[in-house]
Amino acid sequence: MADIELVYPHGLSKTHAKAVAQKVADQLGEEYQLQTRWEDDTLHFHRRGVAGHICITDRCIQLQVELGLLLSFYRDVLERHIEVHLAQALASPGNADGC
């Protein structure tokens, strides 16, 4: 079971939604030293104490994160931080066509 689960509906093309997911992963990756890789429409990320994925569907972006013991104490802070980055990426002017 994931410690953090978020679902964001979108009206973007799958390609555009994947670009949004990559942008968020890049931003968070810099802050938290995450390693990322795409497998079809799913962006997997990990580092010591954190593992998860962002799945892109035609209608939504689904994010699941599993936290290690130490980071689980910061679950609420991390969840909010992810929500802010994802909301900002979806609300950016280039994404106004579907959200």
PDB file of N, CA and C in Angstrom:
ATOM      1  N   MET A   1       0.841  -1.191   0.000  1.00  0.00           N
ATOM      2  CA  MET A   1       0.000   0.000   0.000  1.00  0.00           C
ATOM      3  C   MET A   1       0.883   1.250   0.000  1.00  0.00           C
ATOM      4  N   ALA A   2       0.508   2.228  -0.780  1.00  0.00           N
ATOM      5  CA  ALA A   2       1.277   3.458  -0.892  1.00  0.00           C
ATOM      6  C   ALA A   2       1.021   4.371   0.294  1.00  0.00           C
ATOM      7  N   ASP A   3       2.051   5.091   0.676  1.00  0.00           N
ATOM      8  CA  ASP A   3       1.923   6.077   1.743  1.00  0.00           C
ATOM      9  C   ASP A   3       1.273   7.358   1.234  1.00  0.00           C
ATOM     10  N   ILE A   4       1.530   7.675  -0.028  1.00  0.00           N
ATOM     11  CA  ILE A   4       0.945   8.861  -0.664  1.00  0.00           C
ATOM     12  C   ILE A   4       0.313   8.403  -1.972  1.00  0.00           C
ATOM     13  N   GLU A   5      -0.953   8.739  -2.158  1.00  0.00           N
ATOM     14  CA  GLU A   5      -1.653   8.440  -3.400  1.00  0.00           C
ATOM     15  C   GLU A   5      -2.398   9.698  -3.835  1.00  0.00           C
ATOM     16  N   LEU A   6      -2.118  10.157  -5.039  1.00  0.00           N
ATOM     17  CA  LEU A   6      -2.774  11.341  -5.585  1.00  0.00           C
ATOM     18  C   LEU A   6      -3.278  11.019  -6.989  1.00  0.00           C
ATOM     19  N   VAL A   7      -4.440  11.551  -7.318  1.00  0.00           N
ATOM     20  CA  VAL A   7      -4.995  11.406  -8.672  1.00  0.00           C
ATOM     21  C   VAL A   7      -5.423  12.790  -9.134  1.00  0.00           C
ATOM     22  N   TYR A   8      -4.905  13.199 -10.278  1.00  0.00           N
ATOM     23  CA  TYR A   8      -5.253  14.492 -10.863  1.00  0.00           C
ATOM     24  C   TYR A   8      -5.856  14.271 -12.239  1.00  0.00           C
ATOM     25  N   PRO A   9      -7.115  14.655 -12.431  1.00  0.00           N
ATOM     26  CA  PRO A   9      -7.697  14.578 -13.775  1.00  0.00           C
ATOM     27  C   PRO A   9      -7.031  15.607 -14.692  1.00  0.00           C
ATOM     28  N   HIS A  10      -6.981  15.293 -15.965  1.00  0.00           N
ATOM     29  CA  HIS A  10      -6.427  16.243 -16.929  1.00  0.00           C
ATOM     30  C   HIS A  10      -7.173  16.120 -18.249  1.00  0.00           C
ATOM     31  N   GLY A  11      -7.066  17.137 -19.053  1.00  0.00           N
ATOM     32  CA  GLY A  11      -7.656  17.118 -20.385  1.00  0.00           C
ATOM     33  C   GLY A  11      -6.578  17.226 -21.440  1.00  0.00           C
ATOM     34  N   LEU A  12      -5.395  16.793 -21.105  1.00  0.00           N
ATOM     35  CA  LEU A  12      -4.242  16.903 -21.993  1.00  0.00           C
ATOM     36  C   LEU A  12      -4.107  15.652 -22.846  1.00  0.00           C
ATOM     37  N   SER A  13      -3.324  15.768 -23.897  1.00  0.00           N
ATOM     38  CA  SER A  13      -2.946  14.567 -24.637  1.00  0.00           C
ATOM     39  C   SER A  13      -2.019  13.755 -23.728  1.00  0.00           C
ATOM     40  N   LYS A  14      -1.900  12.494 -24.012  1.00  0.00           N
ATOM     41  CA  LYS A  14      -1.019  11.655 -23.193  1.00  0.00           C
ATOM     42  C   LYS A  14       0.426  12.162 -23.267  1.00  0.00           C
ATOM     43  N   THR A  15       0.834  12.592 -24.438  1.00  0.00           N
ATOM     44  CA  THR A  15       2.187  13.110 -24.610  1.00  0.00           C
ATOM     45  C   THR A  15       2.416  14.346 -23.748  1.00  0.00           C
ATOM     46  N   HIS A  16       1.441  15.241 -23.747  1.00  0.00           N
ATOM     47  CA  HIS A  16       1.538  16.461 -22.955  1.00  0.00           C
ATOM     48  C   HIS A  16       1.509  16.131 -21.459  1.00  0.00           C
ATOM     49  N   ALA A  17       0.657  15.207 -21.057  1.00  0.00           N
ATOM     50  CA  ALA A  17       0.578  14.799 -19.653  1.00  0.00           C
ATOM     51  C   ALA A  17       1.891  14.161 -19.203  1.00  0.00           C
ATOM     52  N   LYS A  18       2.528  13.400 -20.096  1.00  0.00           N
ATOM     53  CA  LYS A  18       3.823  12.810 -19.762  1.00  0.00           C
ATOM     54  C   LYS A  18       4.879  13.896 -19.586  1.00  0.00           C
ATOM     55  N   ALA A  19       4.799  14.940 -20.390  1.00  0.00           N
ATOM     56  CA  ALA A  19       5.739  16.054 -20.255  1.00  0.00           C
ATOM     57  C   ALA A  19       5.548  16.754 -18.913  1.00  0.00           C
ATOM     58  N   VAL A  20       4.300  16.901 -18.480  1.00  0.00           N
ATOM     59  CA  VAL A  20       4.010  17.498 -17.171  1.00  0.00           C
ATOM     60  C   VAL A  20       4.600  16.625 -16.069  1.00  0.00           C
ATOM     61  N   ALA A  21       4.381  15.325 -16.165  1.00  0.00           N
ATOM     62  CA  ALA A  21       4.908  14.400 -15.163  1.00  0.00           C
ATOM     63  C   ALA A  21       6.433  14.462 -15.114  1.00  0.00           C
ATOM     64  N   GLN A  22       7.057  14.541 -16.284  1.00  0.00           N
ATOM     65  CA  GLN A  22       8.519  14.624 -16.334  1.00  0.00           C
ATOM     66  C   GLN A  22       9.013  15.914 -15.696  1.00  0.00           C
ATOM     67  N   LYS A  23       8.305  17.011 -15.954  1.00  0.00           N
ATOM     68  CA  LYS A  23       8.685  18.302 -15.369  1.00  0.00           C
ATOM     69  C   LYS A  23       8.636  18.229 -13.843  1.00  0.00           C
ATOM     70  N   VAL A  24       7.571  17.667 -13.308  1.00  0.00           N
ATOM     71  CA  VAL A  24       7.433  17.531 -11.857  1.00  0.00           C
ATOM     72  C   VAL A  24       8.525  16.612 -11.313  1.00  0.00           C
ATOM     73  N   ALA A  25       8.763  15.492 -11.996  1.00  0.00           N
ATOM     74  CA  ALA A  25       9.799  14.552 -11.559  1.00  0.00           C
ATOM     75  C   ALA A  25      11.176  15.207 -11.580  1.00  0.00           C
ATOM     76  N   ASP A  26      11.437  16.025 -12.592  1.00  0.00           N
ATOM     77  CA  ASP A  26      12.726  16.725 -12.668  1.00  0.00           C
ATOM     78  C   ASP A  26      12.890  17.695 -11.503  1.00  0.00           C
ATOM     79  N   GLN A  27      11.831  18.456 -11.215  1.00  0.00           N
ATOM     80  CA  GLN A  27      11.891  19.416 -10.106  1.00  0.00           C
ATOM     81  C   GLN A  27      12.100  18.698  -8.775  1.00  0.00           C
ATOM     82  N   LEU A  28      11.293  17.693  -8.513  1.00  0.00           N
ATOM     83  CA  LEU A  28      11.416  16.955  -7.256  1.00  0.00           C
ATOM     84  C   LEU A  28      12.698  16.132  -7.221  1.00  0.00           C
ATOM     85  N   GLY A  29      13.116  15.652  -8.379  1.00  0.00           N
ATOM     86  CA  GLY A  29      14.352  14.880  -8.468  1.00  0.00           C
ATOM     87  C   GLY A  29      15.574  15.679  -8.057  1.00  0.00           C
ATOM     88  N   GLU A  30      15.598  16.950  -8.445  1.00  0.00           N
ATOM     89  CA  GLU A  30      16.698  17.826  -8.040  1.00  0.00           C
ATOM     90  C   GLU A  30      16.712  18.027  -6.531  1.00  0.00           C
ATOM     91  N   GLU A  31      15.541  18.220  -5.956  1.00  0.00           N
ATOM     92  CA  GLU A  31      15.444  18.462  -4.523  1.00  0.00           C
ATOM     93  C   GLU A  31      15.753  17.220  -3.695  1.00  0.00           C
ATOM     94  N   TYR A  32      15.316  16.059  -4.176  1.00  0.00           N
ATOM     95  CA  TYR A  32      15.404  14.837  -3.381  1.00  0.00           C
ATOM     96  C   TYR A  32      16.322  13.773  -3.986  1.00  0.00           C
ATOM     97  N   GLN A  33      17.088  14.134  -5.009  1.00  0.00           N
ATOM     98  CA  GLN A  33      18.034  13.217  -5.650  1.00  0.00           C
ATOM     99  C   GLN A  33      17.367  11.919  -6.111  1.00  0.00           C
ATOM    100  N   LEU A  34      16.249  12.053  -6.806  1.00  0.00           N
ATOM    101  CA  LEU A  34      15.516  10.894  -7.306  1.00  0.00           C
ATOM    102  C   LEU A  34      16.084  10.421  -8.639  1.00  0.00           C
ATOM    103  N   GLN A  35      16.125   9.116  -8.811  1.00  0.00           N
ATOM    104  CA  GLN A  35      16.453   8.506 -10.090  1.00  0.00           C
ATOM    105  C   GLN A  35      15.127   8.186 -10.771  1.00  0.00           C
ATOM    106  N   THR A  36      15.013   8.452 -12.070  1.00  0.00           N
ATOM    107  CA  THR A  36      13.753   8.220 -12.770  1.00  0.00           C
ATOM    108  C   THR A  36      13.972   7.397 -14.033  1.00  0.00           C
ATOM    109  N   ARG A  37      12.902   6.704 -14.440  1.00  0.00           N
ATOM    110  CA  ARG A  37      12.918   5.995 -15.721  1.00  0.00           C
ATOM    111  C   ARG A  37      11.481   5.776 -16.171  1.00  0.00           C
ATOM    112  N   TRP A  38      11.264   5.883 -17.477  1.00  0.00           N
ATOM    113  CA  TRP A  38       9.948   5.634 -18.063  1.00  0.00           C
ATOM    114  C   TRP A  38       9.831   4.181 -18.464  1.00  0.00           C
ATOM    115  N   GLU A  39       8.666   3.625 -18.253  1.00  0.00           N
ATOM    116  CA  GLU A  39       8.304   2.305 -18.743  1.00  0.00           C
ATOM    117  C   GLU A  39       6.897   2.446 -19.307  1.00  0.00           C
ATOM    118  N   ASP A  40       6.802   2.537 -20.612  1.00  0.00           N
ATOM    119  CA  ASP A  40       5.544   2.826 -21.298  1.00  0.00           C
ATOM    120  C   ASP A  40       4.983   4.165 -20.791  1.00  0.00           C
ATOM    121  N   ASP A  41       3.801   4.159 -20.185  1.00  0.00           N
ATOM    122  CA  ASP A  41       3.178   5.394 -19.710  1.00  0.00           C
ATOM    123  C   ASP A  41       3.343   5.598 -18.206  1.00  0.00           C
ATOM    124  N   THR A  42       4.353   4.961 -17.630  1.00  0.00           N
ATOM    125  CA  THR A  42       4.586   5.064 -16.189  1.00  0.00           C
ATOM    126  C   THR A  42       6.006   5.540 -15.927  1.00  0.00           C
ATOM    127  N   LEU A  43       6.117   6.578 -15.143  1.00  0.00           N
ATOM    128  CA  LEU A  43       7.411   7.121 -14.735  1.00  0.00           C
ATOM    129  C   LEU A  43       7.715   6.591 -13.339  1.00  0.00           C
ATOM    130  N   HIS A  44       8.745   5.766 -13.246  1.00  0.00           N
ATOM    131  CA  HIS A  44       9.161   5.206 -11.962  1.00  0.00           C
ATOM    132  C   HIS A  44      10.256   6.095 -11.381  1.00  0.00           C
ATOM    133  N   PHE A  45      10.235   6.259 -10.063  1.00  0.00           N
ATOM    134  CA  PHE A  45      11.285   7.037  -9.404  1.00  0.00           C
ATOM    135  C   PHE A  45      11.659   6.369  -8.086  1.00  0.00           C
ATOM    136  N   HIS A  46      12.908   6.612  -7.681  1.00  0.00           N
ATOM    137  CA  HIS A  46      13.358   6.015  -6.432  1.00  0.00           C
ATOM    138  C   HIS A  46      14.629   6.690  -5.930  1.00  0.00           C
ATOM    139  N   ARG A  47      14.888   6.475  -4.702  1.00  0.00           N
ATOM    140  CA  ARG A  47      16.123   6.781  -4.007  1.00  0.00           C
ATOM    141  C   ARG A  47      16.029   6.052  -2.685  1.00  0.00           C
ATOM    142  N   ARG A  48      17.047   6.068  -1.927  1.00  0.00           N
ATOM    143  CA  ARG A  48      16.991   5.373  -0.645  1.00  0.00           C
ATOM    144  C   ARG A  48      15.867   5.964   0.209  1.00  0.00           C
ATOM    145  N   GLY A  49      14.941   5.120   0.628  1.00  0.00           N
ATOM    146  CA  GLY A  49      13.844   5.553   1.479  1.00  0.00           C
ATOM    147  C   GLY A  49      12.602   6.036   0.747  1.00  0.00           C
ATOM    148  N   VAL A  50      12.647   6.075  -0.591  1.00  0.00           N
ATOM    149  CA  VAL A  50      11.501   6.536  -1.383  1.00  0.00           C
ATOM    150  C   VAL A  50      11.432   5.731  -2.678  1.00  0.00           C
ATOM    151  N   ALA A  51      10.236   5.269  -3.014  1.00  0.00           N
ATOM    152  CA  ALA A  51      10.010   4.619  -4.302  1.00  0.00           C
ATOM    153  C   ALA A  51       8.574   4.903  -4.710  1.00  0.00           C
ATOM    154  N   GLY A  52       8.373   5.047  -6.000  1.00  0.00           N
ATOM    155  CA  GLY A  52       7.017   5.300  -6.453  1.00  0.00           C
ATOM    156  C   GLY A  52       6.935   5.388  -7.951  1.00  0.00           C
ATOM    157  N   HIS A  53       5.753   5.771  -8.398  1.00  0.00           N
ATOM    158  CA  HIS A  53       5.555   5.926  -9.839  1.00  0.00           C
ATOM    159  C   HIS A  53       4.436   6.930 -10.120  1.00  0.00           C
ATOM    160  N   ILE A  54       4.498   7.467 -11.324  1.00  0.00           N
ATOM    161  CA  ILE A  54       3.458   8.346 -11.847  1.00  0.00           C
ATOM    162  C   ILE A  54       2.939   7.674 -13.107  1.00  0.00           C
ATOM    163  N   CYS A  55       1.675   7.290 -13.081  1.00  0.00           N
ATOM    164  CA  CYS A  55       1.051   6.615 -14.211  1.00  0.00           C
ATOM    165  C   CYS A  55       0.188   7.622 -14.974  1.00  0.00           C
ATOM    166  N   ILE A  56       0.386   7.681 -16.271  1.00  0.00           N
ATOM    167  CA  ILE A  56      -0.361   8.599 -17.126  1.00  0.00           C
ATOM    168  C   ILE A  56      -1.432   7.816 -17.873  1.00  0.00           C
ATOM    169  N   THR A  57      -2.678   8.231 -17.712  1.00  0.00           N
ATOM    170  CA  THR A  57      -3.768   7.648 -18.483  1.00  0.00           C
ATOM    171  C   THR A  57      -4.350   8.745 -19.376  1.00  0.00           C
ATOM    172  N   ASP A  58      -5.332   8.386 -20.174  1.00  0.00           N
ATOM    173  CA  ASP A  58      -5.957   9.375 -21.049  1.00  0.00           C
ATOM    174  C   ASP A  58      -6.659  10.474 -20.270  1.00  0.00           C
ATOM    175  N   ARG A  59      -7.058  10.192 -19.045  1.00  0.00           N
ATOM    176  CA  ARG A  59      -7.858  11.150 -18.282  1.00  0.00           C
ATOM    177  C   ARG A  59      -7.240  11.642 -16.984  1.00  0.00           C
ATOM    178  N   CYS A  60      -6.205  10.968 -16.486  1.00  0.00           N
ATOM    179  CA  CYS A  60      -5.652  11.413 -15.203  1.00  0.00           C
ATOM    180  C   CYS A  60      -4.179  11.067 -15.054  1.00  0.00           C
ATOM    181  N   ILE A  61      -3.582  11.721 -14.078  1.00  0.00           N
ATOM    182  CA  ILE A  61      -2.220  11.459 -13.639  1.00  0.00           C
ATOM    183  C   ILE A  61      -2.350  10.849 -12.253  1.00  0.00           C
ATOM    184  N   GLN A  62      -1.859   9.621 -12.108  1.00  0.00           N
ATOM    185  CA  GLN A  62      -1.951   8.908 -10.831  1.00  0.00           C
ATOM    186  C   GLN A  62      -0.552   8.757 -10.251  1.00  0.00           C
ATOM    187  N   LEU A  63      -0.399   9.183  -9.012  1.00  0.00           N
ATOM    188  CA  LEU A  63       0.900   9.134  -8.364  1.00  0.00           C
ATOM    189  C   LEU A  63       0.806   8.283  -7.104  1.00  0.00           C
ATOM    190  N   GLN A  64       1.766   7.399  -6.927  1.00  0.00           N
ATOM    191  CA  GLN A  64       1.862   6.608  -5.711  1.00  0.00           C
ATOM    192  C   GLN A  64       3.300   6.652  -5.224  1.00  0.00           C
ATOM    193  N   VAL A  65       3.449   6.858  -3.909  1.00  0.00           N
ATOM    194  CA  VAL A  65       4.770   6.945  -3.295  1.00  0.00           C
ATOM    195  C   VAL A  65       4.789   6.075  -2.050  1.00  0.00           C
ATOM    196  N   GLU A  66       5.840   5.302  -1.920  1.00  0.00           N
ATOM    197  CA  GLU A  66       6.075   4.543  -0.698  1.00  0.00           C
ATOM    198  C   GLU A  66       7.297   5.135  -0.015  1.00  0.00           C
ATOM    199  N   LEU A  67       7.146   5.426   1.260  1.00  0.00           N
ATOM    200  CA  LEU A  67       8.198   6.063   2.035  1.00  0.00           C
ATOM    201  C   LEU A  67       8.822   5.082   3.013  1.00  0.00           C
ATOM    202  N   GLY A  68      10.124   5.205   3.190  1.00  0.00           N
ATOM    203  CA  GLY A  68      10.806   4.427   4.210  1.00  0.00           C
ATOM    204  C   GLY A  68      10.450   4.957   5.586  1.00  0.00           C
ATOM    205  N   LEU A  69      10.926   4.279   6.593  1.00  0.00           N
ATOM    206  CA  LEU A  69      10.574   4.618   7.965  1.00  0.00           C
ATOM    207  C   LEU A  69      10.889   6.069   8.320  1.00  0.00           C
ATOM    208  N   LEU A  70      12.086   6.528   8.036  1.00  0.00           N
ATOM    209  CA  LEU A  70      12.459   7.895   8.411  1.00  0.00           C
ATOM    210  C   LEU A  70      11.623   8.948   7.690  1.00  0.00           C
ATOM    211  N   LEU A  71      11.427   8.774   6.404  1.00  0.00           N
ATOM    212  CA  LEU A  71      10.657   9.763   5.646  1.00  0.00           C
ATOM    213  C   LEU A  71       9.164   9.680   5.919  1.00  0.00           C
ATOM    214  N   SER A  72       8.698   8.575   6.456  1.00  0.00           N
ATOM    215  CA  SER A  72       7.269   8.455   6.748  1.00  0.00           C
ATOM    216  C   SER A  72       6.825   9.476   7.801  1.00  0.00           C
ATOM    217  N   PHE A  73       7.747   9.946   8.617  1.00  0.00           N
ATOM    218  CA  PHE A  73       7.420  10.979   9.605  1.00  0.00           C
ATOM    219  C   PHE A  73       7.103  12.317   8.941  1.00  0.00           C
ATOM    220  N   TYR A  74       7.553  12.491   7.694  1.00  0.00           N
ATOM    221  CA  TYR A  74       7.344  13.735   6.944  1.00  0.00           C
ATOM    222  C   TYR A  74       6.297  13.566   5.846  1.00  0.00           C
ATOM    223  N   ARG A  75       5.490  12.527   5.948  1.00  0.00           N
ATOM    224  CA  ARG A  75       4.517  12.199   4.917  1.00  0.00           C
ATOM    225  C   ARG A  75       3.650  13.384   4.516  1.00  0.00           C
ATOM    226  N   ASP A  76       3.044  14.058   5.483  1.00  0.00           N
ATOM    227  CA  ASP A  76       2.139  15.165   5.169  1.00  0.00           C
ATOM    228  C   ASP A  76       2.858  16.308   4.463  1.00  0.00           C
ATOM    229  N   VAL A  77       4.050  16.623   4.902  1.00  0.00           N
ATOM    230  CA  VAL A  77       4.840  17.697   4.283  1.00  0.00           C
ATOM    231  C   VAL A  77       5.205  17.314   2.856  1.00  0.00           C
ATOM    232  N   LEU A  78       5.658  16.078   2.670  1.00  0.00           N
ATOM    233  CA  LEU A  78       6.033  15.623   1.332  1.00  0.00           C
ATOM    234  C   LEU A  78       4.836  15.575   0.397  1.00  0.00           C
ATOM    235  N   GLU A  79       3.700  15.103   0.905  1.00  0.00           N
ATOM    236  CA  GLU A  79       2.494  15.047   0.078  1.00  0.00           C
ATOM    237  C   GLU A  79       2.091  16.439  -0.385  1.00  0.00           C
ATOM    238  N   ARG A  80       2.094  17.385   0.511  1.00  0.00           N
ATOM    239  CA  ARG A  80       1.734  18.762   0.151  1.00  0.00           C
ATOM    240  C   ARG A  80       2.717  19.332  -0.869  1.00  0.00           C
ATOM    241  N   HIS A  81       3.993  19.041  -0.688  1.00  0.00           N
ATOM    242  CA  HIS A  81       5.032  19.529  -1.597  1.00  0.00           C
ATOM    243  C   HIS A  81       4.809  18.970  -3.009  1.00  0.00           C
ATOM    244  N   ILE A  82       4.481  17.694  -3.094  1.00  0.00           N
ATOM    245  CA  ILE A  82       4.195  17.071  -4.388  1.00  0.00           C
ATOM    246  C   ILE A  82       2.944  17.674  -5.007  1.00  0.00           C
ATOM    247  N   GLU A  83       1.903  17.862  -4.200  1.00  0.00           N
ATOM    248  CA  GLU A  83       0.654  18.461  -4.697  1.00  0.00           C
ATOM    249  C   GLU A  83       0.897  19.837  -5.289  1.00  0.00           C
ATOM    250  N   VAL A  84       1.692  20.642  -4.613  1.00  0.00           N
ATOM    251  CA  VAL A  84       1.985  22.001  -5.094  1.00  0.00           C
ATOM    252  C   VAL A  84       2.701  21.946  -6.440  1.00  0.00           C
ATOM    253  N   HIS A  85       3.728  21.105  -6.552  1.00  0.00           N
ATOM    254  CA  HIS A  85       4.466  21.004  -7.819  1.00  0.00           C
ATOM    255  C   HIS A  85       3.568  20.511  -8.950  1.00  0.00           C
ATOM    256  N   LEU A  86       2.753  19.517  -8.673  1.00  0.00           N
ATOM    257  CA  LEU A  86       1.879  18.978  -9.717  1.00  0.00           C
ATOM    258  C   LEU A  86       0.804  19.982 -10.121  1.00  0.00           C
ATOM    259  N   ALA A  87       0.205  20.646  -9.154  1.00  0.00           N
ATOM    260  CA  ALA A  87      -0.822  21.657  -9.452  1.00  0.00           C
ATOM    261  C   ALA A  87      -0.223  22.798 -10.265  1.00  0.00           C
ATOM    262  N   GLN A  88       0.978  23.244  -9.908  1.00  0.00           N
ATOM    263  CA  GLN A  88       1.614  24.333 -10.642  1.00  0.00           C
ATOM    264  C   GLN A  88       1.938  23.903 -12.077  1.00  0.00           C
ATOM    265  N   ALA A  89       2.410  22.689 -12.243  1.00  0.00           N
ATOM    266  CA  ALA A  89       2.747  22.208 -13.591  1.00  0.00           C
ATOM    267  C   ALA A  89       1.483  22.094 -14.447  1.00  0.00           C
ATOM    268  N   LEU A  90       0.394  21.635 -13.865  1.00  0.00           N
ATOM    269  CA  LEU A  90      -0.850  21.510 -14.625  1.00  0.00           C
ATOM    270  C   LEU A  90      -1.483  22.861 -14.911  1.00  0.00           C
ATOM    271  N   ALA A  91      -1.233  23.856 -14.063  1.00  0.00           N
ATOM    272  CA  ALA A  91      -1.823  25.182 -14.234  1.00  0.00           C
ATOM    273  C   ALA A  91      -0.958  26.120 -15.053  1.00  0.00           C
ATOM    274  N   SER A  92       0.238  25.688 -15.450  1.00  0.00           N
ATOM    275  CA  SER A  92       1.114  26.573 -16.195  1.00  0.00           C
ATOM    276  C   SER A  92       0.452  26.947 -17.523  1.00  0.00           C
ATOM    277  N   PRO A  93       0.794  28.113 -18.068  1.00  0.00           N
ATOM    278  CA  PRO A  93       0.122  28.619 -19.281  1.00  0.00           C
ATOM    279  C   PRO A  93       0.109  27.635 -20.446  1.00  0.00           C
ATOM    280  N   GLY A  94       1.124  26.809 -20.596  1.00  0.00           N
ATOM    281  CA  GLY A  94       1.172  25.846 -21.684  1.00  0.00           C
ATOM    282  C   GLY A  94       0.163  24.725 -21.517  1.00  0.00           C
ATOM    283  N   ASN A  95      -0.446  24.613 -20.350  1.00  0.00           N
ATOM    284  CA  ASN A  95      -1.401  23.537 -20.105  1.00  0.00           C
ATOM    285  C   ASN A  95      -2.831  24.024 -20.039  1.00  0.00           C
ATOM    286  N   ALA A  96      -3.068  25.262 -20.374  1.00  0.00           N
ATOM    287  CA  ALA A  96      -4.400  25.846 -20.255  1.00  0.00           C
ATOM    288  C   ALA A  96      -5.418  25.211 -21.196  1.00  0.00           C
ATOM    289  N   ASP A  97      -4.951  24.462 -22.184  1.00  0.00           N
ATOM    290  CA  ASP A  97      -5.879  23.878 -23.153  1.00  0.00           C
ATOM    291  C   ASP A  97      -6.745  22.772 -22.598  1.00  0.00           C
ATOM    292  N   GLY A  98      -6.401  22.188 -21.444  1.00  0.00           N
ATOM    293  CA  GLY A  98      -7.212  21.082 -20.990  1.00  0.00           C
ATOM    294  C   GLY A  98      -7.541  21.086 -19.517  1.00  0.00           C
ATOM    295  N   CYS A  99      -7.020  21.967 -18.754  1.00  0.00           N
ATOM    296  CA  CYS A  99      -7.220  21.904 -17.312  1.00  0.00           C
ATOM    297  C   CYS A  99      -7.964  23.120 -16.791  1.00  0.00           C
TER     298      CYS A  99
END
